Structures are given as structure tokens and as C-alpha cells.
Short mmCIF file of C-alpha atoms in Angstrom, two decimals:
data_model
loop_
_atom_site.label_atom_id
_atom_site.label_comp_id
_atom_site.label_asym_id
_atom_site.label_seq_id
_atom_site.Cartn_x
_atom_site.Cartn_y
_atom_site.Cartn_z
CA MET X 1 110.92 108.81 73.44
CA GLN X 2 111.36 108.14 77.52
CA SER X 3 108.32 109.49 77.39
CA ASN X 4 106.93 106.92 74.86
CA ARG X 5 108.16 103.92 76.23
CA LYS X 6 107.12 104.70 80.06
CA ALA X 7 103.71 105.16 78.54
CA ALA X 8 103.78 101.66 76.59
CA ILE X 9 104.93 100.07 80.07
CA GLY X 10 101.78 101.37 81.74
CA PHE X 11 99.72 100.22 79.49
CA ILE X 12 101.36 96.65 78.91
CA PHE X 13 100.81 96.81 82.67
CA VAL X 14 97.21 97.55 82.78
CA THR X 15 96.78 94.95 79.41
CA LEU X 16 98.12 92.52 82.07
CA LEU X 17 96.05 93.20 85.28
CA MET X 18 93.19 93.84 83.43
CA ASP X 19 93.43 90.24 82.07
CA VAL X 20 93.77 88.54 85.62
CA ILE X 21 90.98 90.20 86.67
CA GLY X 22 89.36 89.70 84.05
CA TRP X 23 89.62 86.40 84.40
CA GLY X 24 89.62 86.54 88.55
CA ILE X 25 86.38 87.96 88.06
CA ILE X 26 84.51 84.39 86.25
CA ILE X 27 85.89 81.77 88.61
CA PRO X 28 83.23 82.21 91.42
CA VAL X 29 80.08 82.25 89.29
CA MET X 30 81.45 79.70 87.09
CA PRO X 31 79.80 76.68 88.89
CA ASN X 32 76.46 78.34 89.10
CA LEU X 33 76.89 79.60 85.25
CA LEU X 34 77.22 75.23 84.10
CA LYS X 35 74.54 74.48 86.67
CA GLN X 36 72.10 76.66 85.37
CA ILE X 37 72.91 76.17 81.38
CA GLY X 38 73.19 73.07 81.74
CA HIS X 39 70.95 71.79 84.28
CA VAL X 40 73.42 70.06 85.80
CA ASP X 41 74.37 69.20 89.85
CA THR X 42 77.34 70.28 91.07
CA GLY X 43 79.27 67.17 90.12
CA HIS X 44 78.17 67.29 86.45
CA ALA X 45 79.20 70.98 86.62
CA SER X 46 82.64 70.58 87.71
CA SER X 47 83.34 67.74 84.73
CA LEU X 48 82.46 70.38 82.53
CA ASN X 49 84.24 72.81 83.60
CA GLY X 50 87.67 70.19 82.94
CA TRP X 51 87.08 69.98 79.65
CA LEU X 52 85.98 73.58 78.71
CA LEU X 53 89.23 74.38 80.35
CA PHE X 54 91.13 71.49 78.07
CA ALA X 55 88.95 73.13 75.38
CA PHE X 56 91.15 76.41 76.58
CA SER X 57 94.51 74.75 77.14
CA ILE X 58 94.48 72.24 74.59
CA THR X 59 94.02 75.21 71.94
CA GLN X 60 96.12 77.45 73.45
CA PHE X 61 99.46 75.00 73.59
CA MET X 62 98.68 74.65 69.92
CA PHE X 63 98.37 77.94 68.92
CA ALA X 64 100.22 80.01 71.23
CA PRO X 65 103.68 79.60 69.31
CA LEU X 66 101.86 80.24 65.68
CA ILE X 67 100.58 83.79 67.37
CA GLY X 68 104.35 84.24 68.62
CA ASN X 69 105.73 83.30 65.33
CA LEU X 70 102.96 86.14 63.51
CA SER X 71 103.94 88.88 66.45
CA ASP X 72 107.95 88.71 65.52
CA LYS X 73 106.36 89.19 61.69
CA TYR X 74 103.62 91.68 61.84
CA GLY X 75 104.60 93.45 65.26
CA ARG X 76 103.34 93.01 69.09
CA ARG X 77 100.58 95.85 68.73
CA PRO X 78 98.18 94.55 66.54
CA ILE X 79 98.63 90.50 68.36
CA ILE X 80 97.86 92.29 71.47
CA LEU X 81 94.66 93.95 70.24
CA MET X 82 93.64 91.03 68.82
CA SER X 83 93.92 88.78 72.07
CA LEU X 84 92.17 92.23 73.91
CA PHE X 85 88.87 91.67 71.21
CA GLY X 86 89.35 88.41 71.40
CA PHE X 87 88.90 87.70 75.41
CA GLY X 88 85.78 90.49 75.32
CA LEU X 89 84.55 88.16 72.38
CA ASP X 90 84.79 85.73 74.26
CA TYR X 91 83.33 87.26 77.77
CA ILE X 92 80.23 88.47 76.08
CA LEU X 93 80.17 85.01 74.73
CA LEU X 94 79.66 83.28 77.38
CA SER X 95 77.34 86.52 79.54
CA TRP X 96 74.61 85.21 76.45
CA ALA X 97 75.81 81.21 76.15
CA PRO X 98 71.93 79.42 75.75
CA THR X 99 74.05 76.55 75.72
CA ILE X 100 77.00 74.17 76.86
CA GLU X 101 78.07 74.33 73.02
CA TRP X 102 78.15 77.84 72.71
CA ILE X 103 80.85 78.44 76.29
CA PHE X 104 82.70 75.62 74.88
CA LEU X 105 83.10 78.02 70.88
CA GLY X 106 84.17 81.29 73.79
CA ARG X 107 86.80 79.11 75.31
CA VAL X 108 88.17 77.65 71.83
CA LEU X 109 87.96 81.25 70.44
CA ALA X 110 89.59 82.76 73.93
CA GLY X 111 92.61 79.87 73.74
CA PHE X 112 92.93 80.65 69.88
CA THR X 113 93.37 84.55 70.65
CA GLY X 114 94.93 84.50 74.77
CA ALA X 115 98.94 85.43 73.52
CA SER X 116 98.36 88.39 75.83
CA PHE X 117 101.12 87.14 78.06
CA THR X 118 103.50 86.46 76.09
CA THR X 119 103.36 88.79 73.41
CA ALA X 120 103.30 91.64 76.37
CA ALA X 121 106.61 89.89 77.76
CA ALA X 122 108.19 89.86 74.28
CA TYR X 123 106.97 94.08 74.51
CA ILE X 124 108.94 94.16 77.18
CA ALA X 125 111.42 92.67 75.86
CA ASP X 126 111.61 94.99 73.03
CA ILE X 127 111.17 98.58 74.63
CA SER X 128 113.54 97.13 78.51
CA ASP X 129 117.35 97.65 78.50
CA GLU X 130 120.23 95.77 80.87
CA LYS X 131 119.20 98.94 83.18
CA THR X 132 115.46 98.22 83.55
CA ARG X 133 114.24 95.21 82.22
CA ALA X 134 114.34 93.14 85.38
CA LYS X 135 112.05 96.30 86.91
CA ASN X 136 110.21 95.63 83.99
CA PHE X 137 109.42 91.80 83.86
CA GLY X 138 108.88 92.59 87.32
CA MET X 139 105.67 94.05 86.83
CA ILE X 140 104.47 91.03 85.10
CA GLY X 141 104.38 89.00 88.70
CA ALA X 142 102.63 91.58 89.91
CA ALA X 143 99.83 92.73 87.62
CA PHE X 144 99.11 88.75 88.11
CA GLY X 145 99.20 89.27 91.73
CA MET X 146 97.29 92.35 92.33
CA GLY X 147 94.87 90.94 89.41
CA PHE X 148 94.31 87.05 91.80
CA ILE X 149 93.52 89.47 94.59
CA ILE X 150 90.67 92.10 92.84
CA GLY X 151 89.24 90.01 90.64
CA PRO X 152 87.80 86.72 92.23
CA VAL X 153 86.23 89.19 95.44
CA ILE X 154 84.58 91.22 92.23
CA GLY X 155 83.20 88.46 90.82
CA GLY X 156 82.02 86.86 94.20
CA LEU X 157 80.49 90.59 94.35
CA LEU X 158 79.22 90.63 91.27
CA GLY X 159 77.60 87.22 90.93
CA GLY X 160 75.73 87.70 93.83
CA LEU X 161 73.96 90.04 90.60
CA GLY X 162 73.70 86.71 88.89
CA PRO X 163 76.30 84.22 87.49
CA ARG X 164 76.26 86.36 84.06
CA VAL X 165 76.63 90.01 85.54
CA PRO X 166 80.48 88.86 86.16
CA PHE X 167 81.08 88.36 82.36
CA ILE X 168 79.82 91.47 81.31
CA ALA X 169 81.33 93.17 84.01
CA ALA X 170 84.83 91.31 82.44
CA ALA X 171 84.09 91.97 78.87
CA VAL X 172 83.59 95.60 79.36
CA LEU X 173 87.10 95.70 81.25
CA CYS X 174 88.57 94.26 77.77
CA PHE X 175 86.82 96.32 75.72
CA LEU X 176 87.94 99.63 77.33
CA ASN X 177 91.75 98.20 77.52
CA TRP X 178 91.29 97.20 73.57
CA LEU X 179 89.87 101.12 73.13
CA TRP X 180 92.64 102.88 74.59
CA GLY X 181 95.06 100.39 73.49
CA TYR X 182 94.28 101.26 70.11
CA PHE X 183 94.81 104.99 70.20
CA ILE X 184 97.84 104.93 72.79
CA LEU X 185 99.49 101.96 72.10
CA PRO X 186 102.89 102.13 69.97
CA GLU X 187 104.58 98.97 67.56
CA SER X 188 107.47 98.40 69.88
CA LEU X 189 109.39 95.61 67.38
CA SER X 190 110.91 97.83 64.59
CA LEU X 191 110.49 96.92 60.71
CA ASP X 192 113.47 95.97 60.68
CA HIS X 193 114.38 93.48 63.10
CA ARG X 194 110.84 91.80 62.07
CA ARG X 195 111.20 88.17 60.32
CA GLU X 196 109.13 85.91 57.93
CA LEU X 197 107.51 83.56 59.86
CA ASP X 198 108.46 79.97 59.91
CA TRP X 199 106.21 77.29 59.58
CA LYS X 200 108.89 75.79 62.06
CA ARG X 201 109.04 77.18 64.71
CA ALA X 202 105.40 77.95 64.97
CA ASN X 203 105.17 73.74 65.93
CA PRO X 204 103.52 73.23 69.39
CA LEU X 205 105.54 69.91 69.71
CA GLY X 206 109.17 71.60 69.27
CA SER X 207 109.51 73.17 72.33
CA LEU X 208 108.59 70.46 74.27
CA LEU X 209 110.90 67.53 71.83
CA HIS X 210 113.64 70.17 72.92
CA LEU X 211 114.28 68.96 76.39
CA LYS X 212 115.58 66.21 74.49
CA LYS X 213 118.69 68.42 74.91
CA TYR X 214 119.05 67.50 79.06
CA PRO X 215 118.80 64.15 80.02
CA ASP X 216 120.50 65.45 83.26
CA LEU X 217 117.14 67.25 84.45
CA GLY X 218 115.15 64.34 83.43
CA TYR X 219 114.13 63.93 87.58
CA LEU X 220 113.76 67.19 87.90
CA LEU X 221 111.14 67.94 84.73
CA VAL X 222 109.15 65.26 85.78
CA ALA X 223 108.92 66.39 89.06
CA MET X 224 108.76 69.64 87.67
CA PHE X 225 105.40 68.11 85.66
CA LEU X 226 104.22 66.65 88.21
CA VAL X 227 103.57 69.50 90.16
CA TYR X 228 101.60 71.46 87.94
CA ILE X 229 99.43 68.51 87.48
CA GLY X 230 98.85 68.39 91.31
CA ALA X 231 98.61 72.24 91.61
CA HIS X 232 94.87 71.32 89.30
CA ALA X 233 92.84 69.67 92.12
CA ILE X 234 92.85 72.83 93.82
CA GLN X 235 92.69 75.07 90.55
CA SER X 236 90.62 73.30 88.60
CA ASN X 237 87.93 72.54 91.76
CA TRP X 238 88.05 74.88 94.74
CA SER X 239 85.14 76.80 93.36
CA PHE X 240 82.61 73.56 93.20
CA TYR X 241 83.98 71.58 96.00
CA THR X 242 83.41 74.79 98.99
CA ILE X 243 79.82 75.28 97.38
CA GLU X 244 79.18 71.16 97.35
CA ARG X 245 81.25 70.48 100.52
CA PHE X 246 80.14 74.07 102.50
CA HIS X 247 77.46 75.52 100.76
CA TRP X 248 79.76 78.55 99.78
CA THR X 249 78.13 81.77 97.85
CA PRO X 250 79.59 83.18 95.17
CA SER X 251 81.50 85.94 97.24
CA MET X 252 82.47 83.97 100.00
CA ILE X 253 84.68 81.69 97.17
CA GLY X 254 85.78 85.52 95.84
CA LEU X 255 87.17 86.01 99.37
CA SER X 256 89.27 82.85 99.85
CA LEU X 257 90.73 82.75 96.74
CA GLY X 258 91.37 86.69 97.36
CA MET X 259 93.23 85.57 100.35
CA VAL X 260 95.27 82.63 97.90
CA GLY X 261 95.87 86.04 95.92
CA ALA X 262 97.40 87.78 99.07
CA LEU X 263 99.54 84.60 100.57
CA VAL X 264 101.12 84.00 97.54
CA GLY X 265 101.54 87.89 96.90
CA ILE X 266 103.70 87.29 99.94
CA VAL X 267 104.99 84.08 99.97
CA GLN X 268 106.75 85.32 96.79
CA GLY X 269 107.36 88.80 96.72
CA LEU X 270 108.36 88.51 100.69
CA LEU X 271 108.92 85.76 102.35
CA ILE X 272 111.17 83.99 99.30
CA ARG X 273 114.09 86.12 99.81
CA LYS X 274 114.68 84.95 102.89
CA ILE X 275 114.04 81.74 103.00
CA ASN X 276 115.48 80.89 100.26
CA PRO X 277 118.81 81.77 101.07
CA TRP X 278 118.92 80.43 104.90
CA LEU X 279 117.22 76.93 103.54
CA GLY X 280 118.76 77.15 99.88
CA ASN X 281 117.22 74.91 96.74
CA HIS X 282 117.07 71.71 98.17
CA ARG X 283 115.56 71.59 101.01
CA SER X 284 112.96 74.82 99.34
CA ILE X 285 111.96 71.89 97.69
CA TYR X 286 111.04 69.26 100.38
CA ILE X 287 109.43 71.08 102.85
CA GLY X 288 107.50 73.44 100.12
CA LEU X 289 106.15 69.57 98.01
CA ILE X 290 106.02 67.93 102.20
CA LEU X 291 103.58 71.78 102.72
CA TYR X 292 101.54 71.49 99.69
CA SER X 293 100.87 67.77 99.95
CA VAL X 294 100.05 68.17 103.85
CA GLY X 295 97.51 71.61 102.99
CA MET X 296 95.78 69.34 100.08
CA VAL X 297 95.22 66.31 102.30
CA LEU X 298 93.68 68.89 105.11
CA PHE X 299 91.65 70.21 102.66
CA GLY X 300 90.03 67.07 101.41
CA LEU X 301 89.61 66.02 105.63
CA ALA X 302 88.00 69.69 106.59
CA THR X 303 84.80 69.83 107.72
CA SER X 304 83.61 73.32 108.17
CA GLY X 305 84.38 76.60 105.83
CA TRP X 306 86.36 78.20 108.35
CA MET X 307 89.24 75.72 108.20
CA MET X 308 89.90 76.40 104.85
CA PHE X 309 90.98 79.96 105.24
CA VAL X 310 93.11 78.68 108.18
CA ILE X 311 94.84 75.73 106.08
CA LEU X 312 95.56 78.04 103.27
CA VAL X 313 98.20 79.66 105.06
CA PRO X 314 100.54 76.10 105.30
CA TYR X 315 99.65 75.50 101.77
CA CYS X 316 100.86 78.56 100.34
CA LEU X 317 103.66 78.51 102.21
CA GLY X 318 104.40 76.09 100.22
CA GLY X 319 105.04 77.96 97.33
CA ILE X 320 108.27 78.44 98.09
CA ALA X 321 109.30 74.70 95.82
CA GLY X 322 108.37 76.02 92.81
CA PRO X 323 110.80 78.78 92.28
CA ALA X 324 113.50 77.06 93.89
CA LEU X 325 112.95 73.63 91.39
CA GLN X 326 113.06 76.17 88.58
CA ALA X 327 116.18 77.27 89.83
CA THR X 328 117.68 74.54 89.58
CA ILE X 329 116.86 73.61 86.83
CA THR X 330 118.14 76.61 85.07
CA SER X 331 121.45 76.56 87.06
CA GLN X 332 122.35 73.80 85.34
CA VAL X 333 121.88 74.88 82.25
CA ASP X 334 123.96 77.02 79.98
CA VAL X 335 122.90 80.87 79.70
CA ARG X 336 123.09 81.25 75.67
CA GLU X 337 119.97 78.21 75.94
CA GLN X 338 117.87 79.60 78.91
CA GLY X 339 115.29 81.10 76.28
CA GLU X 340 114.71 78.32 74.62
CA LEU X 341 114.83 76.32 77.82
CA GLN X 342 112.07 78.30 79.46
CA GLY X 343 110.39 77.91 76.31
CA ALA X 344 110.57 74.05 77.05
CA LEU X 345 108.84 74.57 80.45
CA THR X 346 106.21 76.88 79.82
CA SER X 347 105.36 73.48 77.05
CA LEU X 348 105.41 71.49 79.91
CA MET X 349 103.25 73.56 81.89
CA SER X 350 100.55 73.51 79.13
CA ALA X 351 100.79 70.16 78.43
CA ALA X 352 99.76 69.81 82.40
CA ALA X 353 96.69 72.07 81.81
CA ILE X 354 95.76 70.11 79.44
CA ILE X 355 95.80 66.88 81.90
CA GLY X 356 95.03 68.00 84.92
CA PRO X 357 92.19 70.02 85.26
CA PRO X 358 89.83 67.14 82.83
CA VAL X 359 91.55 64.48 85.44
CA MET X 360 90.74 66.78 88.76
CA THR X 361 87.11 67.85 87.80
CA ASN X 362 85.92 63.61 86.66
CA LEU X 363 87.98 62.43 90.32
CA PHE X 364 85.62 65.14 92.34
CA ALA X 365 82.60 63.99 89.83
CA TRP X 366 83.08 60.75 90.59
CA GLY X 367 83.78 61.51 94.32
CA ILE X 368 79.84 63.09 95.38
CA ARG X 369 77.81 60.45 92.62
CA PRO X 370 75.10 59.69 94.66
CA GLU X 371 76.21 55.68 93.72
CA ASN X 372 78.81 55.47 95.30
CA PRO X 373 79.79 53.91 98.56
CA ILE X 374 81.63 56.32 100.17
CA TYR X 375 81.32 59.78 99.75
CA ILE X 376 84.87 61.54 99.10
CA PRO X 377 84.72 64.76 98.03
CA GLY X 378 88.49 65.17 98.40
CA ALA X 379 89.08 62.68 95.97
CA PRO X 380 91.34 64.91 93.63
CA PHE X 381 93.03 66.73 96.81
CA PHE X 382 94.36 63.54 97.27
CA LEU X 383 95.61 62.52 94.11
CA GLY X 384 96.80 66.42 94.13
CA SER X 385 98.35 65.34 97.22
CA LEU X 386 100.57 62.05 96.34
CA LEU X 387 101.28 63.36 93.29
CA LEU X 388 102.84 66.59 95.10
CA LEU X 389 105.16 63.22 96.95
CA VAL X 390 105.71 62.04 94.10
CA SER X 391 107.01 64.80 92.75
CA ALA X 392 109.60 65.30 96.36
CA VAL X 393 110.76 61.24 95.30
CA PHE X 394 111.68 62.59 92.13
CA ALA X 395 113.39 65.72 93.31
CA PHE X 396 115.41 63.46 95.90
CA ILE X 397 116.16 61.40 93.18
CA ALA X 398 118.19 63.96 90.74
CA PHE X 399 119.90 65.37 93.85
CA LYS X 400 121.56 61.96 94.63
CA HIS X 401 122.20 61.15 91.07
CA SER X 402 123.86 64.36 91.13
CA GLU X 403 125.89 64.29 93.59
CA ARG X 404 127.08 61.12 92.07
CA LYS X 405 128.26 62.67 89.23
CA VAL X 406 130.08 65.27 91.16
CA GLU X 407 132.21 62.57 93.86
CA VAL X 408 132.84 60.79 90.35
CA SER X 409 134.26 63.45 88.79
CA GLU X 410 136.18 64.50 91.60
CA LYS X 411 137.34 61.65 91.72
#
């Protein structure tokens, strides 16, 4: 039994790692693929990418609760295998797609089946005990960090062979992982722990509506939502901005994103343990958001490619804000409601992923239009910076409100 658990844990880690590598592989070449298929310039390609991310995010937002409920009824194994197979089909579609419409179809398919992270987390919960739970869940972060270092670098190198080659590599990874799982992965959810499908629980708006239960967290939740949207200035535009501004190749984009993954891993895995106890949550939030905001402005003002690599250091140091903000929110909720809160926060992040990409990519497309009186490719970075500063203001209001409540209660 113990050896089966270890094999299952190993498979889940590889599954998550391959998922992130596959996702990271395609980022450096997506601009060139969209420009090639759509016969458009960088601005229009960026706008298309924003709507592709919108299609993926809204489909995932709508169907993720259903996929989670299906895993409670039929088990984790078939859902994980379905997800891997679906991602493989998506990458094949992207590698072959003759028109933009086919790319949209692939992204919708990926959004529908893209529940591997959620179902993998449920799988880990099934096979973990109190002693191993934290360690096993830590693999999710480790897989994401490693995958985001490896994936973009590989994608950038393969992109030199053509914009469709990385999609073929990503599909091969998914199908190999699916084949391995088909023969190796055991089911983690026993029959006596399964439940019937409850359509009410599959409501995608249900988790968001749960946030109404926490009125005292309102300002902090708004702050977190603004952080999520602001982050898409970078996440949705990095490849397009660096191509437009510095004429970067896919290999250079992949190298820069690999550096992002390494820096995020250092900050999240090492520095936060030292910095957060010293600064405390409140100051970590303020300093982190300011670093994020300043970093975005500097990205938008950079005049040479090497500057982007230098600016990545203070920008990624801003990563101390997110965990401190989440820790502050969770500390104000009863331990028996933490699972429900995390589900609601995940829905909040999904909602931001629906809004952020089309806003930021279309703003970038507008900023580089030839007919504009000014050339401002950094426009989404400047908007992102403003949203992060506003987020800091909301956090400040929340902390002052909390202090007043404490003072009143002491009187």
C-alpha cells in the first residue's frame, strides 16, 4: 500500500510538472503563431491572444465545479486521464490549426478539460495523512516552479525550428503522461467515499457568492482582485511587448520567462520565510505591492532589452505581497470554513483571469497603433501599476478598519 502511494505521488508530481511545462512551452511562440495564421501584426495578435485567454478562462470557470463534482462521483483517475487527453488534443489542434477559429476551439477544449490541478489536489488529499499532507501539497508549488523554469526555455529553443514545433512537443508530453497514467495510476477515492452528482454544487457562481459571508474581508478581497487583474499586464503581454519593443526571438522570451520562474521560486520558497516574520504581514503587503507597481512602470519605460532582466529582480521581490495578503485573509476566517474560503478565492482569481487578459492585451494593441498620436506600448504596464497602488490603498483601509474594531471592542 505504501509503495502504491509513493508511485501515485510520483505520478501526480510528474503530471503537474508536465502540465506546466506544456503550458510554458507554447508561451514564447504564441505571438508568431497568431501572426502567421491570422496574417496580422503584433498588436492584433496580442488582442487575439487576450480573447483566447478569455475563452480558456471563462470555459474553465464555468466547468471546473462540474469537473470537480464528477471526480467526487466517478473518482479522480478518470478525470485526471480525461484532462491529460484533452490537453493533448488541444496542443495537436494548435499545432495543426489552419485558422484562428480552430485555435479558439482548442482553447475552449482545454478550458473544459483543464481540471488537472484541481483534481490532482483532491487526489493528494485522498492519499495523504496529517503527517504527509503539507509535504505532499508542497509538490504542487514545486511542480509549478520547476515547470515554469523548464517549459519556456524549451519552448524558446524549439521555437527556432518553427512556431508549431513546441505545440507538437507539448502534445507528446501530454500523451506520454496519459499513457503512463493509464497503466500506472490507481484510483484514490474508494467507492464508499463517493457521492452523487449535485448540480447545485456545480454552480460556477456558487463559490463567488460565498464571499458574501465575509463582509469584514471586503476591502482585502477587492485588493486581492485588483492584484490578480493587474498581474495580467505582465502575464498576457510579456511575449508581445518584448517582440514589439526589443525584437526578441522566442529563445530570448523563453530565457526571460525561465528567469522569472527561478526568481519566483527563490522568493516564494526561500526569502518569504525570512522576510515575512521580520516585516510582518502588513508591511510585506505594502512593500510587495509597491515593488510590483514600480517594476511595472520601469518595464513600460525600459529602452533596452537588458533592462527587462534587471527590472525582473525588484518586480519578483514584490512576490512577498501575495502570501502575506492571503495569510491576512485566512487568519480572519474560522478554521472550519477555510476550504470554502479557498474555493471562493480560486473563483475570484478565475474571474480576474476572464477580465484581465482582454483588457490588458487590447490596451497594448491600442498603444502601438500607427494612427495614435503617441506610441505607448507600455500602456498595460502603467494601468497594472495603477491597479496595484489602488490595491495597496484598499489594504490600508482594511487594516485601519480592523484596528478601529479592535479599539472599540477593547473599550
